[in-house]
mmCIF file with all atom_site columns, C-alpha atoms and ligand atoms in Angstrom:
data_model
loop_
_atom_site.group_PDB
_atom_site.id
_atom_site.type_symbol
_atom_site.label_atom_id
_atom_site.label_alt_id
_atom_site.label_comp_id
_atom_site.label_asym_id
_atom_site.label_entity_id
_atom_site.label_seq_id
_atom_site.pdbx_PDB_ins_code
_atom_site.Cartn_x
_atom_site.Cartn_y
_atom_site.Cartn_z
_atom_site.occupancy
_atom_site.B_iso_or_equiv
_atom_site.pdbx_formal_charge
_atom_site.auth_seq_id
_atom_site.auth_comp_id
_atom_site.auth_asym_id
_atom_site.auth_atom_id
_atom_site.pdbx_PDB_model_num
ATOM   1   C  CA  . MET E 1 1   ? 3.845   -20.519 -5.046  1.00 0.00 ? 1   MET E CA  1
ATOM   2   C  CA  . SER E 1 2   ? 6.910   -22.180 -6.160  1.00 0.00 ? 2   SER E CA  1
ATOM   3   C  CA  . GLU E 1 3   ? 7.084   -25.740 -4.857  1.00 0.00 ? 3   GLU E CA  1
ATOM   4   C  CA  . ASP E 1 4   ? 10.425  -26.488 -2.709  1.00 0.00 ? 4   ASP E CA  1
ATOM   5   C  CA  . LYS E 1 5   ? 10.481  -29.488 -0.910  1.00 0.00 ? 5   LYS E CA  1
ATOM   6   C  CA  . LYS E 1 6   ? 13.649  -28.417 1.276   1.00 0.00 ? 6   LYS E CA  1
ATOM   7   C  CA  . ARG E 1 7   ? 11.535  -25.162 2.561   1.00 0.00 ? 7   ARG E CA  1
ATOM   8   C  CA  . PRO E 1 8   ? 9.542   -25.759 5.370   1.00 0.00 ? 8   PRO E CA  1
ATOM   9   C  CA  . ALA E 1 9   ? 6.888   -25.878 6.194   1.00 0.00 ? 9   ALA E CA  1
ATOM   10  C  CA  . LYS E 1 10  ? 6.186   -22.932 8.390   1.00 0.00 ? 10  LYS E CA  1
ATOM   11  C  CA  . GLY E 1 11  ? 6.403   -19.703 7.065   1.00 0.00 ? 11  GLY E CA  1
ATOM   12  C  CA  . LEU E 1 12  ? 7.626   -17.126 8.837   1.00 0.00 ? 12  LEU E CA  1
ATOM   13  C  CA  . VAL E 1 13  ? 5.686   -13.549 10.383  1.00 0.00 ? 13  VAL E CA  1
ATOM   14  C  CA  . VAL E 1 14  ? 8.867   -10.964 10.035  1.00 0.00 ? 14  VAL E CA  1
ATOM   15  C  CA  . VAL E 1 15  ? 8.226   -7.190  11.896  1.00 0.00 ? 15  VAL E CA  1
ATOM   16  C  CA  . ASN E 1 16  ? 11.080  -4.443  10.927  1.00 0.00 ? 16  ASN E CA  1
ATOM   17  C  CA  . THR E 1 17  ? 10.384  -1.675  13.144  1.00 0.00 ? 17  THR E CA  1
ATOM   18  C  CA  . GLY E 1 18  ? 11.958  1.742   14.954  1.00 0.00 ? 18  GLY E CA  1
ATOM   19  C  CA  . ASP E 1 19  ? 13.051  4.790   13.967  1.00 0.00 ? 19  ASP E CA  1
ATOM   20  C  CA  . GLY E 1 20  ? 16.345  4.469   11.879  1.00 0.00 ? 20  GLY E CA  1
ATOM   21  C  CA  . LYS E 1 21  ? 15.993  4.318   8.658   1.00 0.00 ? 21  LYS E CA  1
ATOM   22  C  CA  . GLY E 1 22  ? 16.188  0.378   6.586   1.00 0.00 ? 22  GLY E CA  1
ATOM   23  C  CA  . LYS E 1 23  ? 12.808  -0.986  7.137   1.00 0.00 ? 23  LYS E CA  1
ATOM   24  C  CA  . THR E 1 24  ? 11.227  -0.888  3.927   1.00 0.00 ? 24  THR E CA  1
ATOM   25  C  CA  . THR E 1 25  ? 14.700  -1.752  2.353   1.00 0.00 ? 25  THR E CA  1
ATOM   26  C  CA  . ALA E 1 26  ? 15.334  -4.907  4.753   1.00 0.00 ? 26  ALA E CA  1
ATOM   27  C  CA  . ALA E 1 27  ? 11.848  -6.196  3.422   1.00 0.00 ? 27  ALA E CA  1
ATOM   28  C  CA  . LEU E 1 28  ? 12.682  -5.153  -0.132  1.00 0.00 ? 28  LEU E CA  1
ATOM   29  C  CA  . GLY E 1 29  ? 16.220  -6.971  0.295   1.00 0.00 ? 29  GLY E CA  1
ATOM   30  C  CA  . ILE E 1 30  ? 14.054  -10.125 1.420   1.00 0.00 ? 30  ILE E CA  1
ATOM   31  C  CA  . ALA E 1 31  ? 12.128  -9.504  -1.294  1.00 0.00 ? 31  ALA E CA  1
ATOM   32  C  CA  . LEU E 1 32  ? 15.069  -9.351  -3.957  1.00 0.00 ? 32  LEU E CA  1
ATOM   33  C  CA  . ARG E 1 33  ? 16.297  -12.502 -1.886  1.00 0.00 ? 33  ARG E CA  1
ATOM   34  C  CA  . ALA E 1 34  ? 13.519  -14.751 -2.623  1.00 0.00 ? 34  ALA E CA  1
ATOM   35  C  CA  . VAL E 1 35  ? 12.878  -13.875 -5.893  1.00 0.00 ? 35  VAL E CA  1
ATOM   36  C  CA  . GLY E 1 36  ? 16.362  -15.415 -6.104  1.00 0.00 ? 36  GLY E CA  1
ATOM   37  C  CA  . TRP E 1 37  ? 14.917  -18.390 -4.732  1.00 0.00 ? 37  TRP E CA  1
ATOM   38  C  CA  . GLY E 1 38  ? 12.482  -18.215 -7.564  1.00 0.00 ? 38  GLY E CA  1
ATOM   39  C  CA  . MET E 1 39  ? 10.243  -17.379 -4.838  1.00 0.00 ? 39  MET E CA  1
ATOM   40  C  CA  . HIS E 1 40  ? 7.124   -15.344 -5.896  1.00 0.00 ? 40  HIS E CA  1
ATOM   41  C  CA  . VAL E 1 41  ? 6.651   -12.047 -3.638  1.00 0.00 ? 41  VAL E CA  1
ATOM   42  C  CA  . LEU E 1 42  ? 3.762   -9.853  -3.283  1.00 0.00 ? 42  LEU E CA  1
ATOM   43  C  CA  . VAL E 1 43  ? 4.580   -5.974  -1.643  1.00 0.00 ? 43  VAL E CA  1
ATOM   44  C  CA  . LEU E 1 44  ? 1.769   -4.499  -0.121  1.00 0.00 ? 44  LEU E CA  1
ATOM   45  C  CA  . GLN E 1 45  ? 3.168   -0.056  -0.153  1.00 0.00 ? 45  GLN E CA  1
ATOM   46  C  CA  . PHE E 1 46  ? 0.273   0.839   2.157   1.00 0.00 ? 46  PHE E CA  1
ATOM   47  C  CA  . ILE E 1 47  ? 1.378   4.278   2.403   1.00 0.00 ? 47  ILE E CA  1
ATOM   48  C  CA  . LYS E 1 48  ? 1.246   6.476   -0.665  1.00 0.00 ? 48  LYS E CA  1
ATOM   49  C  CA  . GLY E 1 49  ? 4.183   9.023   -0.958  1.00 0.00 ? 49  GLY E CA  1
ATOM   50  C  CA  . ALA E 1 50  ? 4.964   11.928  -2.711  1.00 0.00 ? 50  ALA E CA  1
ATOM   51  C  CA  . TRP E 1 51  ? 7.414   10.127  -5.625  1.00 0.00 ? 51  TRP E CA  1
ATOM   52  C  CA  . LYS E 1 52  ? 7.193   6.737   -7.104  1.00 0.00 ? 52  LYS E CA  1
ATOM   53  C  CA  . PRO E 1 53  ? 9.970   4.711   -5.673  1.00 0.00 ? 53  PRO E CA  1
ATOM   54  C  CA  . GLY E 1 54  ? 12.480  3.328   -7.310  1.00 0.00 ? 54  GLY E CA  1
ATOM   55  C  CA  . GLU E 1 55  ? 11.791  -0.118  -6.018  1.00 0.00 ? 55  GLU E CA  1
ATOM   56  C  CA  . ILE E 1 56  ? 8.785   -0.255  -8.195  1.00 0.00 ? 56  ILE E CA  1
ATOM   57  C  CA  . LYS E 1 57  ? 10.590  0.819   -11.332 1.00 0.00 ? 57  LYS E CA  1
ATOM   58  C  CA  . ALA E 1 58  ? 13.184  -2.079  -10.225 1.00 0.00 ? 58  ALA E CA  1
ATOM   59  C  CA  . ALA E 1 59  ? 9.894   -4.715  -9.726  1.00 0.00 ? 59  ALA E CA  1
ATOM   60  C  CA  . ASP E 1 60  ? 8.786   -4.349  -13.512 1.00 0.00 ? 60  ASP E CA  1
ATOM   61  C  CA  . ARG E 1 61  ? 12.994  -6.041  -14.406 1.00 0.00 ? 61  ARG E CA  1
ATOM   62  C  CA  . LEU E 1 62  ? 11.865  -9.008  -11.656 1.00 0.00 ? 62  LEU E CA  1
ATOM   63  C  CA  . ALA E 1 63  ? 7.964   -9.658  -12.788 1.00 0.00 ? 63  ALA E CA  1
ATOM   64  C  CA  . PRO E 1 64  ? 6.545   -12.051 -12.711 1.00 0.00 ? 64  PRO E CA  1
ATOM   65  C  CA  . GLU E 1 65  ? 7.881   -13.108 -9.059  1.00 0.00 ? 65  GLU E CA  1
ATOM   66  C  CA  . LEU E 1 66  ? 8.119   -9.220  -8.036  1.00 0.00 ? 66  LEU E CA  1
ATOM   67  C  CA  . GLU E 1 67  ? 4.553   -7.603  -7.685  1.00 0.00 ? 67  GLU E CA  1
ATOM   68  C  CA  . ILE E 1 68  ? 5.183   -4.053  -5.664  1.00 0.00 ? 68  ILE E CA  1
ATOM   69  C  CA  . VAL E 1 69  ? 1.541   -2.844  -5.283  1.00 0.00 ? 69  VAL E CA  1
ATOM   70  C  CA  . PRO E 1 70  ? 0.785   0.902   -3.916  1.00 0.00 ? 70  PRO E CA  1
ATOM   71  C  CA  . LEU E 1 71  ? -2.278  0.859   -2.733  1.00 0.00 ? 71  LEU E CA  1
ATOM   72  C  CA  . GLY E 1 72  ? -2.542  4.984   -2.935  1.00 0.00 ? 72  GLY E CA  1
ATOM   73  C  CA  . GLU E 1 73  ? -2.412  4.964   -6.008  1.00 0.00 ? 73  GLU E CA  1
ATOM   74  C  CA  . GLY E 1 74  ? -5.460  5.872   -7.884  1.00 0.00 ? 74  GLY E CA  1
ATOM   75  C  CA  . PHE E 1 75  ? -6.932  6.782   -4.485  1.00 0.00 ? 75  PHE E CA  1
ATOM   76  C  CA  . VAL E 1 76  ? -7.473  10.803  -4.837  1.00 0.00 ? 76  VAL E CA  1
ATOM   77  C  CA  . ASP E 1 77  ? -10.857 10.566  -4.496  1.00 0.00 ? 77  ASP E CA  1
ATOM   78  C  CA  . PRO E 1 78  ? -12.030 14.428  -4.804  1.00 0.00 ? 78  PRO E CA  1
ATOM   79  C  CA  . ASP E 1 79  ? -15.495 13.010  -3.053  1.00 0.00 ? 79  ASP E CA  1
ATOM   80  C  CA  . ALA E 1 80  ? -14.155 11.477  0.288   1.00 0.00 ? 80  ALA E CA  1
ATOM   81  C  CA  . GLU E 1 81  ? -15.384 14.000  2.947   1.00 0.00 ? 81  GLU E CA  1
ATOM   82  C  CA  . SER E 1 82  ? -11.936 14.062  4.757   1.00 0.00 ? 82  SER E CA  1
ATOM   83  C  CA  . PRO E 1 83  ? -7.964  12.995  3.620   1.00 0.00 ? 83  PRO E CA  1
ATOM   84  C  CA  . ASP E 1 84  ? -8.428  10.803  6.714   1.00 0.00 ? 84  ASP E CA  1
ATOM   85  C  CA  . ASP E 1 85  ? -11.417 8.590   4.992   1.00 0.00 ? 85  ASP E CA  1
ATOM   86  C  CA  . THR E 1 86  ? -9.504  8.248   1.576   1.00 0.00 ? 86  THR E CA  1
ATOM   87  C  CA  . ASP E 1 87  ? -6.032  6.233   4.203   1.00 0.00 ? 87  ASP E CA  1
ATOM   88  C  CA  . VAL E 1 88  ? -9.359  4.610   5.722   1.00 0.00 ? 88  VAL E CA  1
ATOM   89  C  CA  . ARG E 1 89  ? -10.246 3.656   2.315   1.00 0.00 ? 89  ARG E CA  1
ATOM   90  C  CA  . MET E 1 90  ? -7.351  2.802   1.128   1.00 0.00 ? 90  MET E CA  1
ATOM   91  C  CA  . ALA E 1 91  ? -5.559  0.625   3.963   1.00 0.00 ? 91  ALA E CA  1
ATOM   92  C  CA  . ARG E 1 92  ? -9.368  -1.596  4.276   1.00 0.00 ? 92  ARG E CA  1
ATOM   93  C  CA  . ALA E 1 93  ? -8.680  -1.872  0.393   1.00 0.00 ? 93  ALA E CA  1
ATOM   94  C  CA  . GLY E 1 94  ? -4.899  -2.585  1.172   1.00 0.00 ? 94  GLY E CA  1
ATOM   95  C  CA  . LEU E 1 95  ? -6.443  -5.510  3.412   1.00 0.00 ? 95  LEU E CA  1
ATOM   96  C  CA  . GLU E 1 96  ? -8.962  -6.888  1.093   1.00 0.00 ? 96  GLU E CA  1
ATOM   97  C  CA  . ARG E 1 97  ? -6.415  -7.436  -1.223  1.00 0.00 ? 97  ARG E CA  1
ATOM   98  C  CA  . TYR E 1 98  ? -4.353  -8.782  0.956   1.00 0.00 ? 98  TYR E CA  1
ATOM   99  C  CA  . ARG E 1 99  ? -6.492  -11.581 1.661   1.00 0.00 ? 99  ARG E CA  1
ATOM   100 C  CA  . ALA E 1 100 ? -6.979  -12.406 -1.650  1.00 0.00 ? 100 ALA E CA  1
ATOM   101 C  CA  . ALA E 1 101 ? -3.482  -12.663 -2.431  1.00 0.00 ? 101 ALA E CA  1
ATOM   102 C  CA  . ALA E 1 102 ? -2.973  -14.873 0.372   1.00 0.00 ? 102 ALA E CA  1
ATOM   103 C  CA  . ASP E 1 103 ? -6.104  -16.565 -0.694  1.00 0.00 ? 103 ASP E CA  1
ATOM   104 C  CA  . SER E 1 104 ? -5.375  -17.369 -3.977  1.00 0.00 ? 104 SER E CA  1
ATOM   105 C  CA  . ALA E 1 105 ? -2.019  -19.449 -2.884  1.00 0.00 ? 105 ALA E CA  1
ATOM   106 C  CA  . LYS E 1 106 ? 0.381   -17.128 -5.510  1.00 0.00 ? 106 LYS E CA  1
ATOM   107 C  CA  . TYR E 1 107 ? 2.511   -16.243 -3.025  1.00 0.00 ? 107 TYR E CA  1
ATOM   108 C  CA  . ASP E 1 108 ? 5.372   -17.508 -1.004  1.00 0.00 ? 108 ASP E CA  1
ATOM   109 C  CA  . VAL E 1 109 ? 6.426   -13.903 0.968   1.00 0.00 ? 109 VAL E CA  1
ATOM   110 C  CA  . ILE E 1 110 ? 3.706   -10.691 1.143   1.00 0.00 ? 110 ILE E CA  1
ATOM   111 C  CA  . VAL E 1 111 ? 5.071   -7.403  2.366   1.00 0.00 ? 111 VAL E CA  1
ATOM   112 C  CA  . LEU E 1 112 ? 2.919   -5.224  4.194   1.00 0.00 ? 112 LEU E CA  1
ATOM   113 C  CA  . ASP E 1 113 ? 5.156   -2.200  3.916   1.00 0.00 ? 113 ASP E CA  1
ATOM   114 C  CA  . GLU E 1 114 ? 3.939   0.945   6.206   1.00 0.00 ? 114 GLU E CA  1
ATOM   115 C  CA  . ILE E 1 115 ? 1.505   -1.646  7.681   1.00 0.00 ? 115 ILE E CA  1
ATOM   116 C  CA  . ASN E 1 116 ? 1.977   -0.569  11.665  1.00 0.00 ? 116 ASN E CA  1
ATOM   117 C  CA  . TYR E 1 117 ? 1.786   3.519   10.172  1.00 0.00 ? 117 TYR E CA  1
ATOM   118 C  CA  . ALA E 1 118 ? -1.611  2.357   9.345   1.00 0.00 ? 118 ALA E CA  1
ATOM   119 C  CA  . VAL E 1 119 ? -2.253  0.085   12.747  1.00 0.00 ? 119 VAL E CA  1
ATOM   120 C  CA  . LYS E 1 120 ? -0.412  3.179   14.159  1.00 0.00 ? 120 LYS E CA  1
ATOM   121 C  CA  . TYR E 1 121 ? -2.754  6.166   12.705  1.00 0.00 ? 121 TYR E CA  1
ATOM   122 C  CA  . GLY E 1 122 ? -6.401  3.670   13.275  1.00 0.00 ? 122 GLY E CA  1
ATOM   123 C  CA  . PHE E 1 123 ? -6.593  3.554   9.624   1.00 0.00 ? 123 PHE E CA  1
ATOM   124 C  CA  . VAL E 1 124 ? -6.630  -0.417  10.267  1.00 0.00 ? 124 VAL E CA  1
ATOM   125 C  CA  . THR E 1 125 ? -6.413  -2.223  14.089  1.00 0.00 ? 125 THR E CA  1
ATOM   126 C  CA  . VAL E 1 126 ? -4.129  -3.699  15.481  1.00 0.00 ? 126 VAL E CA  1
ATOM   127 C  CA  . GLU E 1 127 ? -6.883  -6.951  15.498  1.00 0.00 ? 127 GLU E CA  1
ATOM   128 C  CA  . ASP E 1 128 ? -7.149  -7.268  11.439  1.00 0.00 ? 128 ASP E CA  1
ATOM   129 C  CA  . VAL E 1 129 ? -2.936  -7.363  11.560  1.00 0.00 ? 129 VAL E CA  1
ATOM   130 C  CA  . LEU E 1 130 ? -3.335  -10.350 14.603  1.00 0.00 ? 130 LEU E CA  1
ATOM   131 C  CA  . LYS E 1 131 ? -6.053  -12.256 13.190  1.00 0.00 ? 131 LYS E CA  1
ATOM   132 C  CA  . ILE E 1 132 ? -4.125  -11.968 9.170   1.00 0.00 ? 132 ILE E CA  1
ATOM   133 C  CA  . ILE E 1 133 ? -1.021  -13.017 11.371  1.00 0.00 ? 133 ILE E CA  1
ATOM   134 C  CA  . ARG E 1 134 ? -3.623  -16.090 13.086  1.00 0.00 ? 134 ARG E CA  1
ATOM   135 C  CA  . GLU E 1 135 ? -5.233  -16.991 10.165  1.00 0.00 ? 135 GLU E CA  1
ATOM   136 C  CA  . LYS E 1 136 ? -1.827  -16.831 7.427   1.00 0.00 ? 136 LYS E CA  1
ATOM   137 C  CA  . PRO E 1 137 ? -1.152  -19.437 5.015   1.00 0.00 ? 137 PRO E CA  1
ATOM   138 C  CA  . GLU E 1 138 ? 0.934   -22.203 6.778   1.00 0.00 ? 138 GLU E CA  1
ATOM   139 C  CA  . ARG E 1 139 ? 4.137   -21.608 4.458   1.00 0.00 ? 139 ARG E CA  1
ATOM   140 C  CA  . LEU E 1 140 ? 3.583   -18.342 3.794   1.00 0.00 ? 140 LEU E CA  1
ATOM   141 C  CA  . HIS E 1 141 ? 6.142   -15.622 4.812   1.00 0.00 ? 141 HIS E CA  1
ATOM   142 C  CA  . LEU E 1 142 ? 4.729   -12.128 5.836   1.00 0.00 ? 142 LEU E CA  1
ATOM   143 C  CA  . VAL E 1 143 ? 6.900   -9.431  6.090   1.00 0.00 ? 143 VAL E CA  1
ATOM   144 C  CA  . LEU E 1 144 ? 5.687   -6.357  7.972   1.00 0.00 ? 144 LEU E CA  1
ATOM   145 C  CA  . THR E 1 145 ? 7.019   -2.461  8.266   1.00 0.00 ? 145 THR E CA  1
ATOM   146 C  CA  . GLY E 1 146 ? 7.180   0.068   9.651   1.00 0.00 ? 146 GLY E CA  1
ATOM   147 C  CA  . ARG E 1 147 ? 7.847   2.168   12.653  1.00 0.00 ? 147 ARG E CA  1
ATOM   148 C  CA  . ASP E 1 148 ? 6.081   2.026   16.664  1.00 0.00 ? 148 ASP E CA  1
ATOM   149 C  CA  . ALA E 1 149 ? 4.797   -1.081  15.994  1.00 0.00 ? 149 ALA E CA  1
ATOM   150 C  CA  . ALA E 1 150 ? 1.783   -2.982  18.490  1.00 0.00 ? 150 ALA E CA  1
ATOM   151 C  CA  . PRO E 1 151 ? 3.434   -4.591  21.176  1.00 0.00 ? 151 PRO E CA  1
ATOM   152 C  CA  . GLU E 1 152 ? 0.844   -7.225  20.273  1.00 0.00 ? 152 GLU E CA  1
ATOM   153 C  CA  . ILE E 1 153 ? 2.029   -7.591  16.535  1.00 0.00 ? 153 ILE E CA  1
ATOM   154 C  CA  . ILE E 1 154 ? 5.687   -7.979  18.009  1.00 0.00 ? 154 ILE E CA  1
ATOM   155 C  CA  . ASP E 1 155 ? 4.242   -11.239 20.711  1.00 0.00 ? 155 ASP E CA  1
ATOM   156 C  CA  . ALA E 1 156 ? 3.153   -12.651 17.754  1.00 0.00 ? 156 ALA E CA  1
ATOM   157 C  CA  . ALA E 1 157 ? 6.135   -12.038 15.103  1.00 0.00 ? 157 ALA E CA  1
ATOM   158 C  CA  . ASP E 1 158 ? 8.854   -15.165 14.814  1.00 0.00 ? 158 ASP E CA  1
ATOM   159 C  CA  . THR E 1 159 ? 11.689  -12.620 13.671  1.00 0.00 ? 159 THR E CA  1
ATOM   160 C  CA  . VAL E 1 160 ? 11.620  -9.054  15.572  1.00 0.00 ? 160 VAL E CA  1
ATOM   161 C  CA  . THR E 1 161 ? 14.257  -6.228  13.980  1.00 0.00 ? 161 THR E CA  1
ATOM   162 C  CA  . GLU E 1 162 ? 14.014  -2.626  16.371  1.00 0.00 ? 162 GLU E CA  1
ATOM   163 C  CA  . MET E 1 163 ? 16.246  -0.185  13.146  1.00 0.00 ? 163 MET E CA  1
ATOM   164 C  CA  . ARG E 1 164 ? 17.540  2.257   15.667  1.00 0.00 ? 164 ARG E CA  1
ATOM   165 C  CA  . GLU E 1 165 ? 18.648  5.968   14.054  1.00 0.00 ? 165 GLU E CA  1
ATOM   166 C  CA  . ILE E 1 166 ? 22.715  6.957   15.610  1.00 0.00 ? 166 ILE E CA  1
ATOM   167 C  CA  . LYS E 1 167 ? 22.469  9.962   12.305  1.00 0.00 ? 167 LYS E CA  1
ATOM   168 C  CA  . HIS E 1 168 ? 20.333  10.588  9.433   1.00 0.00 ? 168 HIS E CA  1
ATOM   169 C  CA  . PRO E 1 169 ? 22.010  13.241  7.010   1.00 0.00 ? 169 PRO E CA  1
ATOM   170 C  CA  . PHE E 1 170 ? 17.769  14.386  7.564   1.00 0.00 ? 170 PHE E CA  1
ATOM   171 C  CA  . GLN E 1 171 ? 18.670  16.293  10.972  1.00 0.00 ? 171 GLN E CA  1
ATOM   172 C  CA  . LYS E 1 172 ? 20.825  18.766  8.732   1.00 0.00 ? 172 LYS E CA  1
ATOM   173 C  CA  . GLY E 1 173 ? 18.239  19.891  6.432   1.00 0.00 ? 173 GLY E CA  1
ATOM   174 C  CA  . SER E 1 174 ? 19.297  16.820  3.893   1.00 0.00 ? 174 SER E CA  1
ATOM   175 C  CA  . LYS E 1 175 ? 16.158  15.744  1.216   1.00 0.00 ? 175 LYS E CA  1
ATOM   176 C  CA  . ALA E 1 176 ? 16.470  12.716  0.327   1.00 0.00 ? 176 ALA E CA  1
ATOM   177 C  CA  . ALA E 1 177 ? 18.125  10.845  -1.495  1.00 0.00 ? 177 ALA E CA  1
ATOM   178 C  CA  . LYS E 1 178 ? 17.467  8.921   -5.067  1.00 0.00 ? 178 LYS E CA  1
ATOM   179 C  CA  . GLY E 1 179 ? 18.188  5.350   -5.132  1.00 0.00 ? 179 GLY E CA  1
ATOM   180 C  CA  . ILE E 1 180 ? 18.756  5.514   -1.025  1.00 0.00 ? 180 ILE E CA  1
ATOM   181 C  CA  . ASP E 1 181 ? 15.452  7.215   0.640   1.00 0.00 ? 181 ASP E CA  1
ATOM   182 C  CA  . PHE E 1 182 ? 13.667  6.245   -2.395  1.00 0.00 ? 182 PHE E CA  1
HETATM 183 P  P1  . ATP V 2 .   ? 13.669  2.928   4.118   1.00 0.00 ? 201 ATP V P1  1
HETATM 184 O  O1  . ATP V 2 .   ? 12.731  3.127   3.182   1.00 0.00 ? 201 ATP V O1  1
HETATM 185 O  O2  . ATP V 2 .   ? 14.599  4.178   3.756   1.00 0.00 ? 201 ATP V O2  1
HETATM 186 O  O3  . ATP V 2 .   ? 14.091  1.928   4.471   1.00 0.00 ? 201 ATP V O3  1
HETATM 187 P  P2  . ATP V 2 .   ? 12.159  3.128   6.362   1.00 0.00 ? 201 ATP V P2  1
HETATM 188 O  O4  . ATP V 2 .   ? 10.467  1.931   5.598   1.00 0.00 ? 201 ATP V O4  1
HETATM 189 O  O5  . ATP V 2 .   ? 12.763  2.727   7.350   1.00 0.00 ? 201 ATP V O5  1
HETATM 190 O  O6  . ATP V 2 .   ? 12.805  3.373   5.581   1.00 0.00 ? 201 ATP V O6  1
HETATM 191 P  P3  . ATP V 2 .   ? 10.188  4.719   6.956   1.00 0.00 ? 201 ATP V P3  1
HETATM 192 O  O7  . ATP V 2 .   ? 9.806   4.927   8.341   1.00 0.00 ? 201 ATP V O7  1
HETATM 193 O  O8  . ATP V 2 .   ? 9.424   4.203   5.809   1.00 0.00 ? 201 ATP V O8  1
HETATM 194 O  O9  . ATP V 2 .   ? 11.885  4.314   7.131   1.00 0.00 ? 201 ATP V O9  1
HETATM 195 O  O10 . ATP V 2 .   ? 10.896  6.216   6.004   1.00 0.00 ? 201 ATP V O10 1
HETATM 196 C  C1  . ATP V 2 .   ? 9.873   7.096   4.708   1.00 0.00 ? 201 ATP V C1  1
HETATM 197 C  C2  . ATP V 2 .   ? 10.708  7.568   4.428   1.00 0.00 ? 201 ATP V C2  1
HETATM 198 O  O11 . ATP V 2 .   ? 12.095  8.812   5.285   1.00 0.00 ? 201 ATP V O11 1
HETATM 199 C  C3  . ATP V 2 .   ? 12.028  6.976   3.443   1.00 0.00 ? 201 ATP V C3  1
HETATM 200 O  O12 . ATP V 2 .   ? 12.248  7.908   2.305   1.00 0.00 ? 201 ATP V O12 1
HETATM 201 C  C4  . ATP V 2 .   ? 12.833  6.782   4.103   1.00 0.00 ? 201 ATP V C4  1
HETATM 202 O  O13 . ATP V 2 .   ? 14.025  6.697   3.334   1.00 0.00 ? 201 ATP V O13 1
HETATM 203 C  C5  . ATP V 2 .   ? 13.121  8.441   5.281   1.00 0.00 ? 201 ATP V C5  1
HETATM 204 N  N1  . ATP V 2 .   ? 13.445  7.753   6.567   1.00 0.00 ? 201 ATP V N1  1
HETATM 205 C  C6  . ATP V 2 .   ? 13.252  6.772   6.904   1.00 0.00 ? 201 ATP V C6  1
HETATM 206 N  N2  . ATP V 2 .   ? 14.351  6.893   8.582   1.00 0.00 ? 201 ATP V N2  1
HETATM 207 C  C7  . ATP V 2 .   ? 14.666  8.144   8.574   1.00 0.00 ? 201 ATP V C7  1
HETATM 208 C  C8  . ATP V 2 .   ? 14.999  9.304   9.247   1.00 0.00 ? 201 ATP V C8  1
HETATM 209 N  N3  . ATP V 2 .   ? 15.460  8.310   10.557  1.00 0.00 ? 201 ATP V N3  1
HETATM 210 N  N4  . ATP V 2 .   ? 15.099  10.139  9.001   1.00 0.00 ? 201 ATP V N4  1
HETATM 211 C  C9  . ATP V 2 .   ? 14.617  10.965  8.123   1.00 0.00 ? 201 ATP V C9  1
HETATM 212 N  N5  . ATP V 2 .   ? 14.459  10.106  7.084   1.00 0.00 ? 201 ATP V N5  1
HETATM 213 C  C10 . ATP V 2 .   ? 14.208  8.705   7.302   1.00 0.00 ? 201 ATP V C10 1
HETATM 214 MG MG1 . MG  V 3 .   ? 9.681   2.611   5.132   1.00 0.00 ? 202 MG  V MG1 1
#
């Protein structure tokens, strides 16, 4: 963790939710901003994507201050009984990884990207996330993203933003755009 006497002792819990675009992008914006101040940021991505998003490619250039870990990688388990099994194990491994990272006191900011989605689909419980918030190291900033944040998580957070969709080219059948959507 970077030593900055001017930084408030209390870390914040930020939630980006809603059906509009920008939840992960805004979390990455915080990451970029924090790295600019020499802070150490870990982004744990709870949802596996079909392709490597641009931020993972960019993270190497901002290493070691920025680390992005796609939890889905290495979790394509041919012996899993169902895809859901793999998702649950991936999400559980993500929680373990979070705990180890929080205990290490190495990070100033930890982003749990799509954790709300993991809760919504039952890969982790609301209580798992509330426990993370309750037991968060005092100075650590936590950023949680994903649609449909649970009301209890919204209650427990300091900053909550709901992205609301007004329009998105996807509605007209356009594909995800490189650099914009991934
Ligand atoms: P982003 O990663 O672009 O900030 P997001 O985190 O707000 O999006 P997710 O639900 O995580 O939203 O989106 C998963 C994928 O779908 C991303 O590629 C994202 O760009 C895209 N997406 C986000 N919102 C919408 C939307 N309202 N309609 C269509 N596609 C969307
Ligand atoms: Mg997202």
